[in-house]
mmCIF file of C-alpha atoms in Angstrom:
data_model
loop_
_atom_site.group_PDB
_atom_site.id
_atom_site.type_symbol
_atom_site.label_atom_id
_atom_site.label_comp_id
_atom_site.label_asym_id
_atom_site.label_seq_id
_atom_site.Cartn_x
_atom_site.Cartn_y
_atom_site.Cartn_z
ATOM 1 C CA GLN A 14 18.206 -8.894 16.270
ATOM 2 C CA VAL A 15 14.649 -9.992 15.681
ATOM 3 C CA GLN A 16 14.053 -13.595 14.719
ATOM 4 C CA LEU A 17 10.744 -15.100 13.657
ATOM 5 C CA VAL A 18 10.214 -18.822 13.384
ATOM 6 C CA GLU A 19 7.007 -20.144 11.854
ATOM 7 C CA SER A 20 5.639 -23.622 12.390
ATOM 8 C CA GLY A 21 2.431 -25.551 11.949
ATOM 9 C CA GLY A 22 2.253 -25.739 8.195
ATOM 10 C CA GLY A 23 1.514 -28.953 6.377
ATOM 11 C CA SER A 24 -0.820 -30.726 4.015
ATOM 12 C CA VAL A 25 -4.526 -30.962 4.625
ATOM 13 C CA GLU A 26 -7.647 -31.745 2.657
ATOM 14 C CA ALA A 27 -10.099 -29.029 1.723
ATOM 15 C CA GLY A 28 -12.385 -28.266 4.628
ATOM 16 C CA GLY A 29 -9.713 -29.086 7.154
ATOM 17 C CA SER A 30 -7.906 -26.901 9.668
ATOM 18 C CA LEU A 31 -4.385 -25.896 10.560
ATOM 19 C CA LYS A 32 -2.930 -23.605 13.185
ATOM 20 C CA LEU A 33 0.224 -21.687 12.388
ATOM 21 C CA SER A 34 2.543 -20.349 15.049
ATOM 22 C CA CYS A 35 5.252 -17.708 14.883
ATOM 23 C CA ALA A 36 7.696 -17.433 17.740
ATOM 24 C CA ARG A 37 9.459 -14.090 18.034
ATOM 25 C CA SER A 38 12.745 -13.474 19.773
ATOM 26 C CA GLY A 39 14.696 -10.267 20.129
ATOM 27 C CA SER A 40 13.477 -6.778 20.910
ATOM 28 C CA VAL A 41 11.797 -4.505 18.399
ATOM 29 C CA LEU A 42 12.071 -0.737 18.543
ATOM 30 C CA ALA A 43 8.905 1.163 17.671
ATOM 31 C CA TYR A 44 6.922 -2.075 17.514
ATOM 32 C CA CYS A 45 3.442 -1.585 16.090
ATOM 33 C CA GLY A 46 2.047 -5.014 15.270
ATOM 34 C CA MET A 47 2.387 -8.397 13.625
ATOM 35 C CA ALA A 48 0.918 -9.991 10.575
ATOM 36 C CA TRP A 49 0.590 -13.071 8.419
ATOM 37 C CA TYR A 50 1.268 -12.865 4.706
ATOM 38 C CA ARG A 51 1.127 -15.587 2.107
ATOM 39 C CA GLN A 52 2.596 -16.190 -1.303
ATOM 40 C CA ALA A 53 1.106 -18.670 -3.710
ATOM 41 C CA PRO A 54 3.192 -20.117 -6.552
ATOM 42 C CA GLY A 55 3.760 -17.533 -9.254
ATOM 43 C CA LYS A 56 2.038 -14.767 -7.293
ATOM 44 C CA GLY A 57 3.019 -11.881 -5.076
ATOM 45 C CA ARG A 58 3.047 -11.798 -1.304
ATOM 46 C CA ASP A 59 -0.348 -10.804 0.076
ATOM 47 C CA LEU A 60 -1.479 -9.708 3.500
ATOM 48 C CA VAL A 61 -3.694 -12.316 5.131
ATOM 49 C CA SER A 62 -4.238 -10.852 8.561
ATOM 50 C CA SER A 63 -2.694 -8.388 10.975
ATOM 51 C CA ILE A 64 -2.975 -7.471 14.616
ATOM 52 C CA LYS A 65 -1.946 -4.108 15.994
ATOM 53 C CA GLY A 66 -1.957 -2.711 19.481
ATOM 54 C CA ASP A 67 -3.845 -4.908 21.885
ATOM 55 C CA SER A 68 -6.489 -6.299 19.592
ATOM 56 C CA ALA A 69 -7.044 -4.372 16.367
ATOM 57 C CA THR A 70 -7.266 -7.073 13.721
ATOM 58 C CA THR A 71 -7.662 -7.031 9.961
ATOM 59 C CA TYR A 72 -8.376 -9.850 7.542
ATOM 60 C CA ALA A 73 -8.248 -10.231 3.808
ATOM 61 C CA ASP A 74 -11.737 -10.648 2.396
ATOM 62 C CA SER A 75 -10.853 -14.121 1.169
ATOM 63 C CA VAL A 76 -10.232 -15.414 4.695
ATOM 64 C CA LYS A 77 -12.810 -13.540 6.748
ATOM 65 C CA GLY A 78 -14.886 -15.878 8.847
ATOM 66 C CA ARG A 79 -12.428 -18.738 8.342
ATOM 67 C CA PHE A 80 -9.116 -17.519 9.795
ATOM 68 C CA THR A 81 -8.443 -16.059 13.232
ATOM 69 C CA ILE A 82 -5.286 -14.222 14.236
ATOM 70 C CA SER A 83 -4.181 -14.034 17.846
ATOM 71 C CA HIS A 84 -1.134 -12.926 19.777
ATOM 72 C CA ASP A 85 0.142 -14.285 23.070
ATOM 73 C CA LYS A 86 2.309 -11.434 24.321
ATOM 74 C CA ASP A 87 3.644 -13.425 27.255
ATOM 75 C CA LYS A 88 4.972 -16.072 24.897
ATOM 76 C CA ASN A 89 5.886 -13.602 22.121
ATOM 77 C CA THR A 90 4.007 -15.885 19.766
ATOM 78 C CA LEU A 91 1.629 -15.068 16.951
ATOM 79 C CA TYR A 92 -0.971 -17.573 15.788
ATOM 80 C CA LEU A 93 -3.196 -18.064 12.792
ATOM 81 C CA GLN A 94 -6.059 -20.508 13.178
ATOM 82 C CA MET A 95 -7.189 -21.563 9.724
ATOM 83 C CA ASN A 96 -10.503 -23.371 9.353
ATOM 84 C CA SER A 97 -12.532 -24.472 6.349
ATOM 85 C CA LEU A 98 -9.413 -24.438 4.232
ATOM 86 C CA LEU A 99 -9.754 -24.124 0.472
ATOM 87 C CA THR A 100 -7.378 -25.227 -2.248
ATOM 88 C CA GLU A 101 -6.745 -21.569 -3.009
ATOM 89 C CA ASP A 102 -5.299 -21.154 0.481
ATOM 90 C CA THR A 103 -2.285 -23.151 -0.684
ATOM 91 C CA ALA A 104 0.770 -20.937 -0.244
ATOM 92 C CA VAL A 105 3.839 -20.255 1.797
ATOM 93 C CA TYR A 106 2.756 -18.354 4.889
ATOM 94 C CA TYR A 107 5.059 -15.748 6.386
ATOM 95 C CA CYS A 108 5.009 -14.080 9.754
ATOM 96 C CA ALA A 109 6.045 -10.434 9.952
ATOM 97 C CA VAL A 110 6.725 -7.820 12.615
ATOM 98 C CA GLY A 111 5.927 -4.183 12.031
ATOM 99 C CA THR A 112 7.560 -1.009 13.229
ATOM 100 C CA TYR A 113 6.326 2.548 13.014
ATOM 101 C CA ALA A 114 7.452 4.610 10.076
ATOM 102 C CA ARG A 115 8.995 8.015 10.653
ATOM 103 C CA ASP A 116 5.580 9.617 10.519
ATOM 104 C CA GLY A 117 4.786 7.765 13.727
ATOM 105 C CA PHE A 118 1.562 6.476 12.272
ATOM 106 C CA ASN A 119 2.107 3.963 9.499
ATOM 107 C CA CYS A 120 3.037 0.454 10.521
ATOM 108 C CA LEU A 121 5.552 -1.102 8.153
ATOM 109 C CA PHE A 122 6.257 -4.828 8.260
ATOM 110 C CA ARG A 123 10.034 -5.000 8.140
ATOM 111 C CA TYR A 124 10.991 -8.297 9.779
ATOM 112 C CA TRP A 125 10.096 -11.631 8.239
ATOM 113 C CA GLY A 126 10.205 -15.290 9.075
ATOM 114 C CA GLN A 127 11.367 -17.992 6.702
ATOM 115 C CA GLY A 128 7.842 -19.126 5.872
ATOM 116 C CA THR A 129 5.889 -22.326 6.316
ATOM 117 C CA GLN A 130 4.202 -24.238 3.518
ATOM 118 C CA VAL A 131 0.459 -24.855 3.615
ATOM 119 C CA THR A 132 -0.929 -27.203 0.992
ATOM 120 C CA VAL A 133 -4.647 -27.814 0.676
ATOM 121 C CA SER A 134 -5.783 -30.643 -1.575
ATOM 122 C CA SER A 135 -9.219 -31.263 -3.013
#
């Protein structure tokens, strides 16, 4: 069974930095990638960044140039370096693992961590 444990969240002032970590245990069949999502109070869960294959990364427009996703395969750990944080980055951040859909192409994020709170104050 796959388990994801996030850490690194906390409170920081605007302009500051945090680095989130997500430790994965357990094997994943048809693994295709990992991602960070976030959910702000009263809003839906949004994709922040993903990494597929060896290095194919995507970022939400709102975090481009400020956040960096990375994956240490040896440690089975996903990271999200967050710089120049804004108050609107305040949310619960979730780590997710994706597996290929039946079409063998689409990567669906099926496994989720418990989330870690990031609070950015002005």
